[in-house]
Amino acid sequence: MRELLSIACEELKATVLDPMRVRNLFNKQRRKAYYSWLKVRRRIGATWAESREGDTFQQRVYRSYEDYLMHQKDKVKRLDLNDYDVKFRTALRERLENMDVDWPSKNVLCLAARIGTEVKAFLDVGAFAVGLDLNPGEENKYVVFGDFHNIQFPDNSVDVVYTNSLDHVFELGKVLGEVQRVLRSEGCFIVEPAWGREEGPEPQYWESYSWAHIDDLVSHIEKHSFALRQKTSIAVPHASVQLCFTCAASS
Ligand SMILES: C[S@@+](CC[C@H](N)C(=O)[O-])C[C@H]1O[C@@H](n2cnc3c(N)ncnc32)[C@H](O)[C@@H]1O
């Protein structure tokens, strides 16, 4: 009941800010899409709890792993990503060009890459790149289906792992373990994280995991035998930082 009330309040607020959205009620397809979103949203709820990684980390409480998968898979069909695809691809390509890395000699795995925007940026600089996502959509040339808690690629097979989606994990330790497993010993792990909830916006409907501060996330990743080599401010797709880790043993 509380969840229904909170949805009603949010909807009212959104309609006051954008009265034209009332038109959606008169379009059969949009009405259908909206009802199916409401169904998922009611099932998922908005309860968060301290995660097993400690009290600086919080995770959305799901009834089951299947519910987590259903929630995360639901996102891509609800967004228009055309503008984002161009802007983020250009910005990431520029960041990659400024890094001291011989990209054409690298293979890159992009975790939770959705339609493949980051994959395209790595291809632009000459790397061999592929993405993995729970929901790559249909006929995606850049991204294959996969769950980053259980990556299908072999041990020590990847030069660079990239992700900006650690706020979508179910279990952070498991994902970091998988990154460590697939990365070559000289490999590099690039993370572009969301802000921590005490330094930026609170997690929204799609997120499943949060940290208090980005530095907490850095410390946690370092506990998984990575060492932070570089931290750079970024502005696109939103203000954050780019973190480059290598395996601690490779220093
Ligand atoms: C915020 S979006 C980011 C997408 C992409 N990196 C980008 O910037 O366009 C989060 C993505 O994480 C994916 N995702 C969530 N949980 C996942 C999981 N367990 N394994 C793989 N992908 C997952 C979702 O399907 C969604 O595409």
mmCIF file with all atom_site columns, N, CA, C and O in Angstrom, residues 154-189:
data_model
loop_
_atom_site.group_PDB
_atom_site.id
_atom_site.type_symbol
_atom_site.label_atom_id
_atom_site.label_alt_id
_atom_site.label_comp_id
_atom_site.label_asym_id
_atom_site.label_entity_id
_atom_site.label_seq_id
_atom_site.pdbx_PDB_ins_code
_atom_site.Cartn_x
_atom_site.Cartn_y
_atom_site.Cartn_z
_atom_site.occupancy
_atom_site.B_iso_or_equiv
_atom_site.pdbx_formal_charge
_atom_site.auth_seq_id
_atom_site.auth_comp_id
_atom_site.auth_asym_id
_atom_site.auth_atom_id
_atom_site.pdbx_PDB_model_num
ATOM 1   N N  . PRO A 1 154 ? 36.723 -17.108 -20.675 1.00 0.00 ? 154 PRO A N  1
ATOM 2   C CA . PRO A 1 154 ? 37.680 -17.885 -19.871 1.00 0.00 ? 154 PRO A CA 1
ATOM 3   C C  . PRO A 1 154 ? 38.589 -17.038 -18.974 1.00 0.00 ? 154 PRO A C  1
ATOM 4   O O  . PRO A 1 154 ? 38.694 -15.821 -19.148 1.00 0.00 ? 154 PRO A O  1
ATOM 5   N N  . ASP A 1 155 ? 39.250 -17.728 -18.050 1.00 0.00 ? 155 ASP A N  1
ATOM 6   C CA . ASP A 1 155 ? 40.217 -17.083 -17.152 1.00 0.00 ? 155 ASP A CA 1
ATOM 7   C C  . ASP A 1 155 ? 41.307 -16.414 -17.988 1.00 0.00 ? 155 ASP A C  1
ATOM 8   O O  . ASP A 1 155 ? 41.689 -16.933 -19.055 1.00 0.00 ? 155 ASP A O  1
ATOM 9   N N  . ASN A 1 156 ? 41.850 -15.313 -17.482 1.00 0.00 ? 156 ASN A N  1
ATOM 10  C CA . ASN A 1 156 ? 43.019 -14.646 -18.095 1.00 0.00 ? 156 ASN A CA 1
ATOM 11  C C  . ASN A 1 156 ? 42.871 -14.416 -19.594 1.00 0.00 ? 156 ASN A C  1
ATOM 12  O O  . ASN A 1 156 ? 43.808 -14.655 -20.354 1.00 0.00 ? 156 ASN A O  1
ATOM 13  N N  . SER A 1 157 ? 41.701 -13.975 -20.038 1.00 0.00 ? 157 SER A N  1
ATOM 14  C CA . SER A 1 157 ? 41.505 -13.844 -21.482 1.00 0.00 ? 157 SER A CA 1
ATOM 15  C C  . SER A 1 157 ? 41.328 -12.392 -21.937 1.00 0.00 ? 157 SER A C  1
ATOM 16  O O  . SER A 1 157 ? 41.255 -12.125 -23.133 1.00 0.00 ? 157 SER A O  1
ATOM 17  N N  . VAL A 1 158 ? 41.244 -11.452 -21.000 1.00 0.00 ? 158 VAL A N  1
ATOM 18  C CA . VAL A 1 158 ? 40.867 -10.081 -21.366 1.00 0.00 ? 158 VAL A CA 1
ATOM 19  C C  . VAL A 1 158 ? 41.951 -9.087  -20.915 1.00 0.00 ? 158 VAL A C  1
ATOM 20  O O  . VAL A 1 158 ? 42.470 -9.190  -19.802 1.00 0.00 ? 158 VAL A O  1
ATOM 21  N N  . ASP A 1 159 ? 42.259 -8.101  -21.808 1.00 0.00 ? 159 ASP A N  1
ATOM 22  C CA . ASP A 1 159 ? 43.250 -7.084  -21.437 1.00 0.00 ? 159 ASP A CA 1
ATOM 23  C C  . ASP A 1 159 ? 42.625 -5.964  -20.609 1.00 0.00 ? 159 ASP A C  1
ATOM 24  O O  . ASP A 1 159 ? 43.250 -5.420  -19.709 1.00 0.00 ? 159 ASP A O  1
ATOM 25  N N  . VAL A 1 160 ? 41.391 -5.583  -20.990 1.00 0.00 ? 160 VAL A N  1
ATOM 26  C CA . VAL A 1 160 ? 40.752 -4.444  -20.311 1.00 0.00 ? 160 VAL A CA 1
ATOM 27  C C  . VAL A 1 160 ? 39.285 -4.776  -20.044 1.00 0.00 ? 160 VAL A C  1
ATOM 28  O O  . VAL A 1 160 ? 38.579 -5.223  -20.957 1.00 0.00 ? 160 VAL A O  1
ATOM 29  N N  . VAL A 1 161 ? 38.862 -4.575  -18.801 1.00 0.00 ? 161 VAL A N  1
ATOM 30  C CA . VAL A 1 161 ? 37.425 -4.663  -18.489 1.00 0.00 ? 161 VAL A CA 1
ATOM 31  C C  . VAL A 1 161 ? 36.960 -3.245  -18.175 1.00 0.00 ? 161 VAL A C  1
ATOM 32  O O  . VAL A 1 161 ? 37.615 -2.530  -17.403 1.00 0.00 ? 161 VAL A O  1
ATOM 33  N N  . TYR A 1 162 ? 35.849 -2.845  -18.803 1.00 0.00 ? 162 TYR A N  1
ATOM 34  C CA . TYR A 1 162 ? 35.287 -1.509  -18.556 1.00 0.00 ? 162 TYR A CA 1
ATOM 35  C C  . TYR A 1 162 ? 33.865 -1.671  -18.023 1.00 0.00 ? 162 TYR A C  1
ATOM 36  O O  . TYR A 1 162 ? 33.104 -2.504  -18.513 1.00 0.00 ? 162 TYR A O  1
ATOM 37  N N  . THR A 1 163 ? 33.504 -0.861  -17.026 1.00 0.00 ? 163 THR A N  1
ATOM 38  C CA . THR A 1 163 ? 32.083 -0.796  -16.633 1.00 0.00 ? 163 THR A CA 1
ATOM 39  C C  . THR A 1 163 ? 31.735 0.548   -15.998 1.00 0.00 ? 163 THR A C  1
ATOM 40  O O  . THR A 1 163 ? 32.553 1.140   -15.286 1.00 0.00 ? 163 THR A O  1
ATOM 41  N N  . ASN A 1 164 ? 30.506 0.984   -16.269 1.00 0.00 ? 164 ASN A N  1
ATOM 42  C CA . ASN A 1 164 ? 29.967 2.149   -15.537 1.00 0.00 ? 164 ASN A CA 1
ATOM 43  C C  . ASN A 1 164 ? 28.690 1.717   -14.804 1.00 0.00 ? 164 ASN A C  1
ATOM 44  O O  . ASN A 1 164 ? 27.858 2.547   -14.466 1.00 0.00 ? 164 ASN A O  1
ATOM 45  N N  . SER A 1 165 ? 28.573 0.410   -14.540 1.00 0.00 ? 165 SER A N  1
ATOM 46  C CA . SER A 1 165 ? 27.295 -0.108  -14.032 1.00 0.00 ? 165 SER A CA 1
ATOM 47  C C  . SER A 1 165 ? 27.416 -0.875  -12.708 1.00 0.00 ? 165 SER A C  1
ATOM 48  O O  . SER A 1 165 ? 26.584 -1.740  -12.431 1.00 0.00 ? 165 SER A O  1
ATOM 49  N N  . LEU A 1 166 ? 28.399 -0.554  -11.894 1.00 0.00 ? 166 LEU A N  1
ATOM 50  C CA . LEU A 1 166 ? 28.507 -1.289  -10.620 1.00 0.00 ? 166 LEU A CA 1
ATOM 51  C C  . LEU A 1 166 ? 27.327 -0.988  -9.695  1.00 0.00 ? 166 LEU A C  1
ATOM 52  O O  . LEU A 1 166 ? 27.063 -1.738  -8.757  1.00 0.00 ? 166 LEU A O  1
ATOM 53  N N  . ASP A 1 167 ? 26.606 0.107   -9.977  1.00 0.00 ? 167 ASP A N  1
ATOM 54  C CA . ASP A 1 167 ? 25.409 0.394   -9.176  1.00 0.00 ? 167 ASP A CA 1
ATOM 55  C C  . ASP A 1 167 ? 24.214 -0.458  -9.618  1.00 0.00 ? 167 ASP A C  1
ATOM 56  O O  . ASP A 1 167 ? 23.105 -0.266  -9.140  1.00 0.00 ? 167 ASP A O  1
ATOM 57  N N  . HIS A 1 168 ? 24.483 -1.437  -10.505 1.00 0.00 ? 168 HIS A N  1
ATOM 58  C CA . HIS A 1 168 ? 23.410 -2.353  -10.934 1.00 0.00 ? 168 HIS A CA 1
ATOM 59  C C  . HIS A 1 168 ? 23.707 -3.796  -10.532 1.00 0.00 ? 168 HIS A C  1
ATOM 60  O O  . HIS A 1 168 ? 23.044 -4.707  -11.018 1.00 0.00 ? 168 HIS A O  1
ATOM 61  N N  . VAL A 1 169 ? 24.698 -3.993  -9.656  1.00 0.00 ? 169 VAL A N  1
ATOM 62  C CA . VAL A 1 169 ? 25.031 -5.377  -9.284  1.00 0.00 ? 169 VAL A CA 1
ATOM 63  C C  . VAL A 1 169 ? 24.024 -5.905  -8.261  1.00 0.00 ? 169 VAL A C  1
ATOM 64  O O  . VAL A 1 169 ? 23.318 -5.148  -7.589  1.00 0.00 ? 169 VAL A O  1
ATOM 65  N N  . PHE A 1 170 ? 24.024 -7.213  -8.138  1.00 0.00 ? 170 PHE A N  1
ATOM 66  C CA . PHE A 1 170 ? 23.271 -7.880  -7.070  1.00 0.00 ? 170 PHE A CA 1
ATOM 67  C C  . PHE A 1 170 ? 24.243 -8.156  -5.929  1.00 0.00 ? 170 PHE A C  1
ATOM 68  O O  . PHE A 1 170 ? 23.929 -8.010  -4.756  1.00 0.00 ? 170 PHE A O  1
ATOM 69  N N  . GLU A 1 171 ? 25.469 -8.562  -6.315  1.00 0.00 ? 171 GLU A N  1
ATOM 70  C CA . GLU A 1 171 ? 26.489 -8.890  -5.312  1.00 0.00 ? 171 GLU A CA 1
ATOM 71  C C  . GLU A 1 171 ? 27.838 -8.371  -5.808  1.00 0.00 ? 171 GLU A C  1
ATOM 72  O O  . GLU A 1 171 ? 28.438 -8.961  -6.722  1.00 0.00 ? 171 GLU A O  1
ATOM 73  N N  . LEU A 1 172 ? 28.310 -7.300  -5.209  1.00 0.00 ? 172 LEU A N  1
ATOM 74  C CA . LEU A 1 172 ? 29.535 -6.641  -5.702  1.00 0.00 ? 172 LEU A CA 1
ATOM 75  C C  . LEU A 1 172 ? 30.743 -7.580  -5.691  1.00 0.00 ? 172 LEU A C  1
ATOM 76  O O  . LEU A 1 172 ? 31.505 -7.642  -6.656  1.00 0.00 ? 172 LEU A O  1
ATOM 77  N N  . GLY A 1 173 ? 30.913 -8.331  -4.596  1.00 0.00 ? 173 GLY A N  1
ATOM 78  C CA . GLY A 1 173 ? 32.084 -9.207  -4.472  1.00 0.00 ? 173 GLY A CA 1
ATOM 79  C C  . GLY A 1 173 ? 32.148 -10.229 -5.598  1.00 0.00 ? 173 GLY A C  1
ATOM 80  O O  . GLY A 1 173 ? 33.229 -10.538 -6.115  1.00 0.00 ? 173 GLY A O  1
ATOM 81  N N  . LYS A 1 174 ? 30.981 -10.721 -5.977  1.00 0.00 ? 174 LYS A N  1
ATOM 82  C CA . LYS A 1 174 ? 30.944 -11.742 -7.020  1.00 0.00 ? 174 LYS A CA 1
ATOM 83  C C  . LYS A 1 174 ? 31.368 -11.148 -8.372  1.00 0.00 ? 174 LYS A C  1
ATOM 84  O O  . LYS A 1 174 ? 32.126 -11.757 -9.131  1.00 0.00 ? 174 LYS A O  1
ATOM 85  N N  . VAL A 1 175 ? 30.896 -9.955  -8.660  1.00 0.00 ? 175 VAL A N  1
ATOM 86  C CA . VAL A 1 175 ? 31.253 -9.305  -9.927  1.00 0.00 ? 175 VAL A CA 1
ATOM 87  C C  . VAL A 1 175 ? 32.762 -9.010  -9.938  1.00 0.00 ? 175 VAL A C  1
ATOM 88  O O  . VAL A 1 175 ? 33.455 -9.285  -10.929 1.00 0.00 ? 175 VAL A O  1
ATOM 89  N N  . LEU A 1 176 ? 33.289 -8.489  -8.829  1.00 0.00 ? 176 LEU A N  1
ATOM 90  C CA . LEU A 1 176 ? 34.732 -8.174  -8.780  1.00 0.00 ? 176 LEU A CA 1
ATOM 91  C C  . LEU A 1 176 ? 35.564 -9.452  -8.926  1.00 0.00 ? 176 LEU A C  1
ATOM 92  O O  . LEU A 1 176 ? 36.615 -9.454  -9.576  1.00 0.00 ? 176 LEU A O  1
ATOM 93  N N  . GLY A 1 177 ? 35.076 -10.540 -8.357  1.00 0.00 ? 177 GLY A N  1
ATOM 94  C CA . GLY A 1 177 ? 35.767 -11.830 -8.488  1.00 0.00 ? 177 GLY A CA 1
ATOM 95  C C  . GLY A 1 177 ? 35.809 -12.270 -9.949  1.00 0.00 ? 177 GLY A C  1
ATOM 96  O O  . GLY A 1 177 ? 36.822 -12.774 -10.439 1.00 0.00 ? 177 GLY A O  1
ATOM 97  N N  . GLU A 1 178 ? 34.710 -12.039 -10.650 1.00 0.00 ? 178 GLU A N  1
ATOM 98  C CA . GLU A 1 178 ? 34.655 -12.405 -12.072 1.00 0.00 ? 178 GLU A CA 1
ATOM 99  C C  . GLU A 1 178 ? 35.600 -11.528 -12.906 1.00 0.00 ? 178 GLU A C  1
ATOM 100 O O  . GLU A 1 178 ? 36.261 -12.005 -13.825 1.00 0.00 ? 178 GLU A O  1
ATOM 101 N N  . VAL A 1 179 ? 35.648 -10.241 -12.568 1.00 0.00 ? 179 VAL A N  1
ATOM 102 C CA . VAL A 1 179 ? 36.554 -9.337  -13.302 1.00 0.00 ? 179 VAL A CA 1
ATOM 103 C C  . VAL A 1 179 ? 37.991 -9.821  -13.115 1.00 0.00 ? 179 VAL A C  1
ATOM 104 O O  . VAL A 1 179 ? 38.762 -9.945  -14.072 1.00 0.00 ? 179 VAL A O  1
ATOM 105 N N  . GLN A 1 180 ? 38.323 -10.130 -11.883 1.00 0.00 ? 180 GLN A N  1
ATOM 106 C CA . GLN A 1 180 ? 39.676 -10.599 -11.584 1.00 0.00 ? 180 GLN A CA 1
ATOM 107 C C  . GLN A 1 180 ? 40.004 -11.897 -12.336 1.00 0.00 ? 180 GLN A C  1
ATOM 108 O O  . GLN A 1 180 ? 41.097 -12.080 -12.848 1.00 0.00 ? 180 GLN A O  1
ATOM 109 N N  . ARG A 1 181 ? 39.025 -12.749 -12.425 1.00 0.00 ? 181 ARG A N  1
ATOM 110 C CA . ARG A 1 181 ? 39.228 -14.049 -13.086 1.00 0.00 ? 181 ARG A CA 1
ATOM 111 C C  . ARG A 1 181 ? 39.497 -13.883 -14.582 1.00 0.00 ? 181 ARG A C  1
ATOM 112 O O  . ARG A 1 181 ? 40.412 -14.485 -15.137 1.00 0.00 ? 181 ARG A O  1
ATOM 113 N N  . VAL A 1 182 ? 38.702 -13.034 -15.264 1.00 0.00 ? 182 VAL A N  1
ATOM 114 C CA . VAL A 1 182 ? 38.862 -12.944 -16.727 1.00 0.00 ? 182 VAL A CA 1
ATOM 115 C C  . VAL A 1 182 ? 40.028 -12.053 -17.149 1.00 0.00 ? 182 VAL A C  1
ATOM 116 O O  . VAL A 1 182 ? 40.554 -12.188 -18.249 1.00 0.00 ? 182 VAL A O  1
ATOM 117 N N  . LEU A 1 183 ? 40.455 -11.157 -16.252 1.00 0.00 ? 183 LEU A N  1
ATOM 118 C CA . LEU A 1 183 ? 41.536 -10.223 -16.614 1.00 0.00 ? 183 LEU A CA 1
ATOM 119 C C  . LEU A 1 183 ? 42.884 -10.918 -16.653 1.00 0.00 ? 183 LEU A C  1
ATOM 120 O O  . LEU A 1 183 ? 43.202 -11.722 -15.779 1.00 0.00 ? 183 LEU A O  1
ATOM 121 N N  . ARG A 1 184 ? 43.695 -10.565 -17.655 1.00 0.00 ? 184 ARG A N  1
ATOM 122 C CA . ARG A 1 184 ? 45.079 -11.037 -17.686 1.00 0.00 ? 184 ARG A CA 1
ATOM 123 C C  . ARG A 1 184 ? 45.838 -10.351 -16.552 1.00 0.00 ? 184 ARG A C  1
ATOM 124 O O  . ARG A 1 184 ? 45.460 -9.277  -16.084 1.00 0.00 ? 184 ARG A O  1
ATOM 125 N N  . SER A 1 185 ? 46.956 -10.956 -16.144 1.00 0.00 ? 185 SER A N  1
ATOM 126 C CA . SER A 1 185 ? 47.657 -10.412 -14.967 1.00 0.00 ? 185 SER A CA 1
ATOM 127 C C  . SER A 1 185 ? 48.139 -8.975  -15.196 1.00 0.00 ? 185 SER A C  1
ATOM 128 O O  . SER A 1 185 ? 48.219 -8.185  -14.263 1.00 0.00 ? 185 SER A O  1
ATOM 129 N N  . GLU A 1 186 ? 48.411 -8.606  -16.462 1.00 0.00 ? 186 GLU A N  1
ATOM 130 C CA . GLU A 1 186 ? 48.832 -7.224  -16.740 1.00 0.00 ? 186 GLU A CA 1
ATOM 131 C C  . GLU A 1 186 ? 47.632 -6.360  -17.125 1.00 0.00 ? 186 GLU A C  1
ATOM 132 O O  . GLU A 1 186 ? 47.800 -5.241  -17.617 1.00 0.00 ? 186 GLU A O  1
ATOM 133 N N  . GLY A 1 187 ? 46.438 -6.900  -16.929 1.00 0.00 ? 187 GLY A N  1
ATOM 134 C CA . GLY A 1 187 ? 45.226 -6.232  -17.414 1.00 0.00 ? 187 GLY A CA 1
ATOM 135 C C  . GLY A 1 187 ? 44.841 -5.003  -16.610 1.00 0.00 ? 187 GLY A C  1
ATOM 136 O O  . GLY A 1 187 ? 45.418 -4.685  -15.566 1.00 0.00 ? 187 GLY A O  1
ATOM 137 N N  . CYS A 1 188 ? 43.829 -4.321  -17.131 1.00 0.00 ? 188 CYS A N  1
ATOM 138 C CA . CYS A 1 188 ? 43.409 -3.053  -16.514 1.00 0.00 ? 188 CYS A CA 1
ATOM 139 C C  . CYS A 1 188 ? 41.883 -3.049  -16.377 1.00 0.00 ? 188 CYS A C  1
ATOM 140 O O  . CYS A 1 188 ? 41.168 -3.504  -17.277 1.00 0.00 ? 188 CYS A O  1
ATOM 141 N N  . PHE A 1 189 ? 41.413 -2.579  -15.239 1.00 0.00 ? 189 PHE A N  1
ATOM 142 C CA . PHE A 1 189 ? 39.978 -2.539  -14.934 1.00 0.00 ? 189 PHE A CA 1
ATOM 143 C C  . PHE A 1 189 ? 39.564 -1.065  -14.836 1.00 0.00 ? 189 PHE A C  1
ATOM 144 O O  . PHE A 1 189 ? 40.032 -0.352  -13.944 1.00 0.00 ? 189 PHE A O  1
#
